[in-house]
Short mmCIF file of C-alpha atoms in Angstrom, two decimals:
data_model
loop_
_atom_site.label_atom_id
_atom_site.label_comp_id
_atom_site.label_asym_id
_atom_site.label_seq_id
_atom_site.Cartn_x
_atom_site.Cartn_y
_atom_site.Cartn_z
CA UNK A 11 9.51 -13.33 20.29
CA UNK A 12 9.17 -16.94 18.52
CA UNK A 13 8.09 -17.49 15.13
CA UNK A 14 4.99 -18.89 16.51
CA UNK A 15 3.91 -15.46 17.83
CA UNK A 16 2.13 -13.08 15.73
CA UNK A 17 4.36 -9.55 15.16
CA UNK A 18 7.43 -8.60 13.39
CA UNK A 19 9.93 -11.37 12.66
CA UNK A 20 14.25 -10.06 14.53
CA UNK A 21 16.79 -7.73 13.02
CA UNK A 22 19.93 -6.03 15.08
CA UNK A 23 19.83 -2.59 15.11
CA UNK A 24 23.14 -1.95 12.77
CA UNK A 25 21.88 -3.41 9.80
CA UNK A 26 18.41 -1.68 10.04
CA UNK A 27 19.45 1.60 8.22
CA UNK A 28 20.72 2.47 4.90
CA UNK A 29 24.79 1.87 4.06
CA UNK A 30 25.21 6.05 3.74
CA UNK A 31 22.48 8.52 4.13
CA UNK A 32 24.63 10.52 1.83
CA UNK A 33 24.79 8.56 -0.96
CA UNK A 34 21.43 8.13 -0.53
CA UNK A 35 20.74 11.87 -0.99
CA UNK A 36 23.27 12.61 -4.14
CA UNK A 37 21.67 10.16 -6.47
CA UNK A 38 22.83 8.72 -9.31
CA UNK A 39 24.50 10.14 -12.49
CA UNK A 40 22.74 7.82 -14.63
CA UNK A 41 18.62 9.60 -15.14
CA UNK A 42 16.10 6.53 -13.98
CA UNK A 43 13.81 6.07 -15.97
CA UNK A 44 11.32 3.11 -14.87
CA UNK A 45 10.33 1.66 -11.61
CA UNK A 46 12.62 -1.04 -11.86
CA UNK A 47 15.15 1.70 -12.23
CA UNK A 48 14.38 2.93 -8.85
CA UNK A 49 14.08 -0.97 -7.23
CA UNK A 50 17.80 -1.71 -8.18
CA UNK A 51 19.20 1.65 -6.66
CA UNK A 52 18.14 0.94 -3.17
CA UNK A 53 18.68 -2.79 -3.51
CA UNK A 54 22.70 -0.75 -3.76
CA UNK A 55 22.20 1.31 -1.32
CA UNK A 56 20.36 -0.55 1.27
CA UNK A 57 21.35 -3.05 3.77
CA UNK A 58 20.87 -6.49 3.06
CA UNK A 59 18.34 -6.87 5.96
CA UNK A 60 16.03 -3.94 5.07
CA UNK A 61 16.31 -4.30 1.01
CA UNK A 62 15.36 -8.38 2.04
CA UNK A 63 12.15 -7.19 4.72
CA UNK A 64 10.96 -4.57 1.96
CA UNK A 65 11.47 -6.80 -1.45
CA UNK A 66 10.63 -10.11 0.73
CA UNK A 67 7.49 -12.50 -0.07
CA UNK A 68 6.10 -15.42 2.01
CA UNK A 69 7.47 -18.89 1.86
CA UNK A 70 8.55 -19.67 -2.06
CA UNK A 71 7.76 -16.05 -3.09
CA UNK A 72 5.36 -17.22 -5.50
CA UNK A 73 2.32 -15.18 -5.10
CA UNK A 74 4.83 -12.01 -4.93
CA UNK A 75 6.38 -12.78 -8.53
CA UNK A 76 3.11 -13.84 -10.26
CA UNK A 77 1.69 -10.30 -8.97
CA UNK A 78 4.16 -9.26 -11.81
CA UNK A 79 3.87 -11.69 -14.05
CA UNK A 80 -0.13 -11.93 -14.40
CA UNK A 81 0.02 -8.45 -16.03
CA UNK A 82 2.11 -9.87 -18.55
CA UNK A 83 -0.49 -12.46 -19.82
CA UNK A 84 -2.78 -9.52 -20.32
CA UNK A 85 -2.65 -7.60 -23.61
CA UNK A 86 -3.98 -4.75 -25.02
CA UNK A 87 -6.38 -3.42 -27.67
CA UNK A 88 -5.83 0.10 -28.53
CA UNK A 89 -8.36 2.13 -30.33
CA UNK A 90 -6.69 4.45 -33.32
CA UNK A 91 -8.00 7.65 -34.75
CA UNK A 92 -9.17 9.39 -31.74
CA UNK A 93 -8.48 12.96 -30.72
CA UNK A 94 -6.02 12.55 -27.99
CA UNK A 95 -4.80 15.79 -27.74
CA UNK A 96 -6.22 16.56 -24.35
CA UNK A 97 -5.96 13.44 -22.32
CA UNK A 98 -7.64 13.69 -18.22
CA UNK A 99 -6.03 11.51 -15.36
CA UNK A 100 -8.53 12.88 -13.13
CA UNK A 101 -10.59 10.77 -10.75
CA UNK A 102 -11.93 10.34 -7.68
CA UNK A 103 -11.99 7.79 -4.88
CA UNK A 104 -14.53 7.86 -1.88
CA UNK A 105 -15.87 11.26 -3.43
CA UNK A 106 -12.84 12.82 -3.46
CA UNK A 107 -10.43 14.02 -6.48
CA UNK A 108 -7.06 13.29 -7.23
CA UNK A 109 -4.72 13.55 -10.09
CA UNK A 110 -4.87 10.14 -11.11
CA UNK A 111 -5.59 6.72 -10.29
CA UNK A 112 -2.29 5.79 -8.70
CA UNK A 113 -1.97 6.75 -4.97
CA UNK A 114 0.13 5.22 -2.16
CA UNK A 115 -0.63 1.62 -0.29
CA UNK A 116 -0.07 1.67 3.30
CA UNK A 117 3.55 -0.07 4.24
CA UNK A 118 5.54 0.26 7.27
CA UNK A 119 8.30 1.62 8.86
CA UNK A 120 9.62 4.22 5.79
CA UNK A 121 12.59 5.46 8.51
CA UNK A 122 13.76 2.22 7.67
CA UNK A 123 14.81 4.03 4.40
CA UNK A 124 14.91 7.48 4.58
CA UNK A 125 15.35 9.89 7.96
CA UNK A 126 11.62 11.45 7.68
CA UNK A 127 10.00 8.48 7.04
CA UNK A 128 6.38 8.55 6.25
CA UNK A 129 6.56 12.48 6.86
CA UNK A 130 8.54 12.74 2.97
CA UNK A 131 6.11 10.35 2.33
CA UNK A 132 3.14 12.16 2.96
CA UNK A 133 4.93 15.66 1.53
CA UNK A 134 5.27 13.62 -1.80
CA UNK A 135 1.73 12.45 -2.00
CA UNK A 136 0.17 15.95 -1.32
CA UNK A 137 2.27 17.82 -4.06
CA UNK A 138 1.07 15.01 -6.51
CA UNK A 139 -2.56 15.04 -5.79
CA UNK A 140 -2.68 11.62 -4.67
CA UNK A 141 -4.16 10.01 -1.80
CA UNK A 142 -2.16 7.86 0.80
CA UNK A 143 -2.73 5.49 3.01
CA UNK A 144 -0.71 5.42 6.35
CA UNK A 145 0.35 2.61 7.88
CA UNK A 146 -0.26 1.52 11.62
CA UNK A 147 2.98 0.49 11.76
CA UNK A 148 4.51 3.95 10.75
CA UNK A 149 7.91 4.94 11.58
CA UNK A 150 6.31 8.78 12.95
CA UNK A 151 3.14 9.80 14.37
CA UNK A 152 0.25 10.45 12.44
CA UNK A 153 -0.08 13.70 14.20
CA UNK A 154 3.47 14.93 12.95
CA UNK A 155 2.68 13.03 9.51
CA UNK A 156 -0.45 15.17 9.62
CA UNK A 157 1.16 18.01 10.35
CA UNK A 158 3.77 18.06 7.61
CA UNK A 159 1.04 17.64 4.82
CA UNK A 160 -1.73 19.06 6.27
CA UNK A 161 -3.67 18.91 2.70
CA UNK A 162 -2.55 15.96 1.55
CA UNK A 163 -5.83 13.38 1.26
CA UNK A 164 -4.86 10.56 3.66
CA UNK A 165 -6.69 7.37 4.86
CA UNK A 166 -5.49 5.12 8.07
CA UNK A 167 -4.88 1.76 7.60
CA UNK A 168 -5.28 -0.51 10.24
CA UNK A 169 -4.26 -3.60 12.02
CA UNK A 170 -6.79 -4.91 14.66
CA UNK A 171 -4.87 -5.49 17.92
CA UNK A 172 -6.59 -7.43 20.84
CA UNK A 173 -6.61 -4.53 22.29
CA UNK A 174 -9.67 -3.11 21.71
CA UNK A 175 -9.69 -0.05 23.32
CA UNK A 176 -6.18 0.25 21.80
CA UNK A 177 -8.39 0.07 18.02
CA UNK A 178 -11.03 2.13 19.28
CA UNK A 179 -8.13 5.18 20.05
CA UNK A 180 -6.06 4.52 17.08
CA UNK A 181 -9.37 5.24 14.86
CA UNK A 182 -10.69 7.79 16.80
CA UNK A 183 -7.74 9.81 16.65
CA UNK A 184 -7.37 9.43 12.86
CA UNK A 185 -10.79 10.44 12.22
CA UNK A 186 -10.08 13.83 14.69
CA UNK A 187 -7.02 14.51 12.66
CA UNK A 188 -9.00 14.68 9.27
CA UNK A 189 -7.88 10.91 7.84
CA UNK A 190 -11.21 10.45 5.18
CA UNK A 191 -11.17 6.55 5.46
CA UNK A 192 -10.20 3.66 7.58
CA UNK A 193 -8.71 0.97 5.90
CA UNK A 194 -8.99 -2.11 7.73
CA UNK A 195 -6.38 -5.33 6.61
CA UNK A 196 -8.32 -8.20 6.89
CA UNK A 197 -5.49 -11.16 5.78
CA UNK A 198 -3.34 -11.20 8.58
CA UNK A 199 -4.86 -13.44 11.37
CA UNK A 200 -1.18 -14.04 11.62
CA UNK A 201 2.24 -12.90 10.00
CA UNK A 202 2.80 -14.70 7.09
CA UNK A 203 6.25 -16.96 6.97
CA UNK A 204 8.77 -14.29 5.56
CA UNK A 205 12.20 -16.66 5.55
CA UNK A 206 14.02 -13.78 4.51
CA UNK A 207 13.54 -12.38 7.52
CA UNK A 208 13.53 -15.36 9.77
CA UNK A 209 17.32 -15.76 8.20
CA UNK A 210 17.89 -11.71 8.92
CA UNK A 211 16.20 -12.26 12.30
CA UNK A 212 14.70 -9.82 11.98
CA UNK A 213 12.70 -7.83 15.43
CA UNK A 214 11.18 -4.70 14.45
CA UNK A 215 9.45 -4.17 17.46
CA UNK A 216 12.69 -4.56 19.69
CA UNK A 217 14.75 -2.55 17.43
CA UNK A 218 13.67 0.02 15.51
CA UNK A 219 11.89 2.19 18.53
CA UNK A 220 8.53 1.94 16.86
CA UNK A 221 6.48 5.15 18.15
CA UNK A 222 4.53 4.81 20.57
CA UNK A 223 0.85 4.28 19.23
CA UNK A 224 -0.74 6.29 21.79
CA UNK A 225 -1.79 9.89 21.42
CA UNK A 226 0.92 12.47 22.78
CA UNK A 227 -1.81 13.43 26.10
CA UNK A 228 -2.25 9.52 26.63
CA UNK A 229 1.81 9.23 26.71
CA UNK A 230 1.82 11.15 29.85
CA UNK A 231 -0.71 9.03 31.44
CA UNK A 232 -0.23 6.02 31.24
CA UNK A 233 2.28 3.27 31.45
CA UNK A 234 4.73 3.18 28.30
CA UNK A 235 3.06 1.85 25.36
CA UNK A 236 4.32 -2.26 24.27
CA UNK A 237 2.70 -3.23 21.34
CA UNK A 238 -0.29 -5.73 20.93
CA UNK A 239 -0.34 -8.80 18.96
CA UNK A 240 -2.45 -8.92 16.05
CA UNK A 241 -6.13 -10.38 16.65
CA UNK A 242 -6.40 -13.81 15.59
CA UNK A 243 -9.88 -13.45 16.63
CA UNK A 244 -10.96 -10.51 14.50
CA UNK A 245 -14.10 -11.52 12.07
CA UNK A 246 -17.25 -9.78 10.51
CA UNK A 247 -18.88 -8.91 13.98
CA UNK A 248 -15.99 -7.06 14.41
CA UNK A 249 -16.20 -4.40 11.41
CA UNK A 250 -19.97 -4.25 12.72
CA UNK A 251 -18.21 -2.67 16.11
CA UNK A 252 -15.98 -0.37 14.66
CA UNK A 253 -18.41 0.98 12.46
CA UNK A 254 -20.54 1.78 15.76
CA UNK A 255 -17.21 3.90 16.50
CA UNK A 256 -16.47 6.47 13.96
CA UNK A 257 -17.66 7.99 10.96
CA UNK A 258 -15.16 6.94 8.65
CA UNK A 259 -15.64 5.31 5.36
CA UNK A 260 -14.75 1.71 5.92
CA UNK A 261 -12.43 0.18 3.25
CA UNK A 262 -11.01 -3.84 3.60
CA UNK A 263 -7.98 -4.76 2.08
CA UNK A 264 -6.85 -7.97 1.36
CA UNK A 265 -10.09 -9.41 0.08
CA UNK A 266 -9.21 -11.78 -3.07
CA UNK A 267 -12.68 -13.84 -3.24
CA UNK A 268 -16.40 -13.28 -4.59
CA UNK A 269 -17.69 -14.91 -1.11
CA UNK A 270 -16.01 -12.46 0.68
CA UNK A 271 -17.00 -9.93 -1.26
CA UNK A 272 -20.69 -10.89 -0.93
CA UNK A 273 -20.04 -10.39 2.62
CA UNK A 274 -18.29 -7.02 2.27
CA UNK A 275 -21.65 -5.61 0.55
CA UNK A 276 -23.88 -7.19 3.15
CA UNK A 277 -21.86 -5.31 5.91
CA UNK A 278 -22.55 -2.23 4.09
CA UNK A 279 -18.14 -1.52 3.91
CA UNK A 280 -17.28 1.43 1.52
CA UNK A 281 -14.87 0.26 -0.44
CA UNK A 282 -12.52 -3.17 -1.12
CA UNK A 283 -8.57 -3.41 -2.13
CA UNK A 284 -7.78 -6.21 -3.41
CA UNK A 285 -4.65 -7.58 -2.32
CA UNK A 286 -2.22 -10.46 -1.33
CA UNK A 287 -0.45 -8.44 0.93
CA UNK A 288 2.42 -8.16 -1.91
CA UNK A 289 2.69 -11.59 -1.70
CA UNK A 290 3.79 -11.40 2.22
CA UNK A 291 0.92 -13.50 3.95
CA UNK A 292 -0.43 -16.66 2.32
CA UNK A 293 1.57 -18.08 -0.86
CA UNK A 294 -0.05 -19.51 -4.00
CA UNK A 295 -3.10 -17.12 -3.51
CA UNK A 296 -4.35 -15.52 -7.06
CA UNK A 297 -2.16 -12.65 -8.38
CA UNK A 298 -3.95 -9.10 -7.43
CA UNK A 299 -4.80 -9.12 -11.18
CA UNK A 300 -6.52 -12.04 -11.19
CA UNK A 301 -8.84 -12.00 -8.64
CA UNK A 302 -9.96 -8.68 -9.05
CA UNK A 303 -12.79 -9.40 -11.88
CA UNK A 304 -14.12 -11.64 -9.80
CA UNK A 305 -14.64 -9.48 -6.47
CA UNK A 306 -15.60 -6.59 -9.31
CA UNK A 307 -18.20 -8.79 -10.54
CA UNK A 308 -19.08 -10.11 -6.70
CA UNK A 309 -20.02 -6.46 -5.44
CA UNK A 310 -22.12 -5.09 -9.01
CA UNK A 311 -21.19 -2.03 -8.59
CA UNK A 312 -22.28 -1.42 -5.14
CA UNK A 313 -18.90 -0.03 -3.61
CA UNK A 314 -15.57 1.19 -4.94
CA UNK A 315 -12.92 -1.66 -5.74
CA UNK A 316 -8.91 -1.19 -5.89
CA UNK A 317 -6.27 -2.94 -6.26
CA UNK A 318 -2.42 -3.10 -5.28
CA UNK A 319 0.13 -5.79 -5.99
CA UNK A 320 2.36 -6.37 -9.10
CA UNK A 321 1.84 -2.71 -10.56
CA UNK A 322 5.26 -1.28 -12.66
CA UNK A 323 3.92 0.16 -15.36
CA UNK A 324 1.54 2.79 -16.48
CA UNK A 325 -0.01 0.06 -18.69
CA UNK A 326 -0.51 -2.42 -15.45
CA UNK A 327 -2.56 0.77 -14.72
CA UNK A 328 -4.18 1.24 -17.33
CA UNK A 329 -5.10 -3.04 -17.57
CA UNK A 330 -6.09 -2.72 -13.89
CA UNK A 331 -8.59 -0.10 -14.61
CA UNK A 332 -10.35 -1.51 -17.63
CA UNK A 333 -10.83 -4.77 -15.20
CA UNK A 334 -12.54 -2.77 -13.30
CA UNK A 335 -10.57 -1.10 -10.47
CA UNK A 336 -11.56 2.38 -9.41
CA UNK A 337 -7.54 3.26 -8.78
CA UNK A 338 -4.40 1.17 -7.94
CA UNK A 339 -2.29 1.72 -4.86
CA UNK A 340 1.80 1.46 -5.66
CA UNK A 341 3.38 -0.59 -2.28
CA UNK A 342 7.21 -1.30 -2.63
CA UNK A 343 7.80 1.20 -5.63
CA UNK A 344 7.08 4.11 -2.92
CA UNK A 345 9.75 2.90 -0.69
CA UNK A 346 12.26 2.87 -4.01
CA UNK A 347 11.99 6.29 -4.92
CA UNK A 348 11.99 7.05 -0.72
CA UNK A 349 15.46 5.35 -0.70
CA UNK A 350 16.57 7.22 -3.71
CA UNK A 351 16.05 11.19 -2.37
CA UNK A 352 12.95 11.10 0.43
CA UNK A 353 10.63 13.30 -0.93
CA UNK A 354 11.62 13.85 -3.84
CA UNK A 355 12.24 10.17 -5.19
CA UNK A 356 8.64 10.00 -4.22
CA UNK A 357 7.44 12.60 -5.83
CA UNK A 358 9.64 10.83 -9.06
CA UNK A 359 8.11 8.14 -8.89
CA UNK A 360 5.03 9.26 -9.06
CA UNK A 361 5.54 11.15 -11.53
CA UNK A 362 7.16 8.81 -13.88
CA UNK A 363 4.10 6.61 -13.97
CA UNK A 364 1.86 8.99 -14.17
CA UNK A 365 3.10 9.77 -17.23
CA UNK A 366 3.36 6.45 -18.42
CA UNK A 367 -0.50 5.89 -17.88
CA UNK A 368 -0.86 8.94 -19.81
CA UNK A 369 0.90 8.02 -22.36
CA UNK A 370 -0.75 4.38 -22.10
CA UNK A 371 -4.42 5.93 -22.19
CA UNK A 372 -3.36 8.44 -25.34
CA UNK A 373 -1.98 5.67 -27.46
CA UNK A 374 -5.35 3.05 -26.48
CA UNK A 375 -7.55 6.32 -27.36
CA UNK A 376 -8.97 6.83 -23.69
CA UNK A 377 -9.43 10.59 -23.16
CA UNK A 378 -10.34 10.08 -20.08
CA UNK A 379 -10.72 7.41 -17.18
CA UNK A 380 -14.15 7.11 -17.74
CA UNK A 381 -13.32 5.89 -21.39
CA UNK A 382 -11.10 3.26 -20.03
CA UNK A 383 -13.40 -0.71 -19.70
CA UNK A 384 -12.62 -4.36 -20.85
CA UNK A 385 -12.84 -3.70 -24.14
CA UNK A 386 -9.27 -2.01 -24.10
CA UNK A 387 -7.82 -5.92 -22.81
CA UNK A 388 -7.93 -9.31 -23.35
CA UNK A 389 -5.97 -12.47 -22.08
CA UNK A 390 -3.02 -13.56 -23.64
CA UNK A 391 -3.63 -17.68 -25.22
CA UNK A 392 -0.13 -18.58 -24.25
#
């Protein structure tokens, strides 16, 4: 494959998995006790290729540090003498409930870190209440991922192949399996220019046996599966066609603009997640953070808007909420607390910020998420 190609940029097979599943599973002796806890024990404990494909941005890396940073410039302005003793988390996204506001962003390939893969993934998100999305690109099959979390609320995400009938399968088959929403990524026409893993060459197609995106009865039936190229082609007319094919809510991620925005609500889509991709497709784009009032303000209230990118913090939670995001969706932290004990790293991580944005809403006097708006924040003058 040359860099010209759209797919995966080339990796050889040793340095794909973690240094020592065991250490992996023993933990540390040191408690962690914030996300960036969790980022620096797999940046020990993974290779150097996998720790640089999962952590890496596009070209300079700007857009994925300023995801960070932008919450920084943002402060906030608590409310005092409120009864906080009973604080909710509870919300809802597409109609249905969850715990709290902070569910899981689709990202591929977990075996990278962890045996199971997205299967701990998806056992972590169902014992917290929280939806997840599930990559195409998934390490196991979203019948087995099903299977293992059978309650656990889960949307598909999405890449459009030029395959069409290939897209037309993929969706179908998540919508017979009981996925609630198809996420659709609309900013990669193209892989964005990862040097990390240019330098790493890095081919995670060739080496990481990718399963087979076909369903198990389709396996036996037809030739063995290679995968498509992304669809450099895929546009508006597009979402129009795959709407004609399932039932599914329809949710785009990746739009940072009011114009396309506009065009989300004319095309009648369910939802938007705002997103740079992590900062992995096009550099020097807006931090999540800061495009996100203006796609809130682009749609009036006429679909669901989320965000992912740059969030650490049960206050980036809480900031991202008062701007007007329905829920955030946590990317590389997930793969952290995967790399730290599967499952259950998961389910830590989760849990720790969870409990920071409780503790963020009780001392801003927000009983509940409904009490959370723009009032609570306000841009730093520096």
């Amino acid at each position: 494959m040359s860099r010209s190609e759209p797919g995966f940029p080339q990796l050889p097979l040793d340095t794909t998995l973690p240094r020592d599943w065991k250490t992996l599973t023993s933990g540390p002796e040191m408690p962690l006790v914030c996300l960036t806890d969790f980022q620096a024990y797999a940046q020990e404990h993974l290779s150097k290729s996998t720790w640089d494909f999962i952590e890496g941005g596009s070209d300079e890396c700007f857009t994925r540090d300023d995801n960070i940073a932008a919450f920084k410039r943002i402060r906030l302005r608590p409310r005092y003498l409120r009864d906080v003793r009973e604080v909710d988390t509870r919300t809802t996204v597409q109609g249905e409930e969850v715990t709290a506001p902070i569910c899981i962003a689709p990202t591929g390939f977990h075996g990278l870190v962890w045996p199971d893969g997205e299967m701990s993934t998806a056992r972590a998100a169902q014992a917290a209440g929280i939806c997840y999305i599930i990559s195409t690109y998934a390490s196991c099959s979203l019948e087995d991922i099903v299977a293992t979390a059978p309650r656990g609320l889960k949307w598909f995400q999405l890449y459009a192949t030029s395959d069409r009938q290939l897209n037309k399968q993929l969706v179908q088959r998540a919508e017979a399996l009981g996925f609630k929403a198809l996420v659709i990524t609309v900013d990669t026409p193209k892989m964005g220019n990862r040097r990390c893993d240019f330098r790493n060459q890095l081919d995670l197609q060739r080496n990481l046996l990718l399963k087979d995106l076909r369903s198990p009865k389709e396996r036996h039936t037809t030739p063995y599966f290679q995968m498509s190229p992304i669809d450099s082609s895929f546009c508006w007319n597009d979402i129009t066609w795959l709407q004609s094919q399932t039932r599914l809510r329809i949710i785009l991620k990746g739009i940072l603009t009011k114009e396309d925005a506009e065009l989300a609500v004319k095309h009648n889509v369910h939802g938007i997640i705002v997103s740079n991709h992590g900062g992995r497709q096009l550099d020097d784009v807006p931090a999540s953070i800061d495009a996100l009032t203006e796609v809130v303000a682009a749609v009036k209230g006429k679909m669901e808007v989320y965000l992912d990118g740059g969030i650490r913090t049960g206050n980036d939670v809480l900031k991202a909420l008062a701007l007007g995001a329905k829920c955030v969706f946590l990317g590389r932290p997930i793969l952290w607390g995967l790399a730290y004990k599967g499952e259950h790293g998961v389910e830590e991580v989760l849990n720790l910020i969870k409990n920071e944005f409780h503790t963020s809403m009780s001392l801003t006097g927000c009983r509940s998420v409904a009490e959370i708006n723009q009032d609570l924040v306000q841009f730093s003058r520096l």
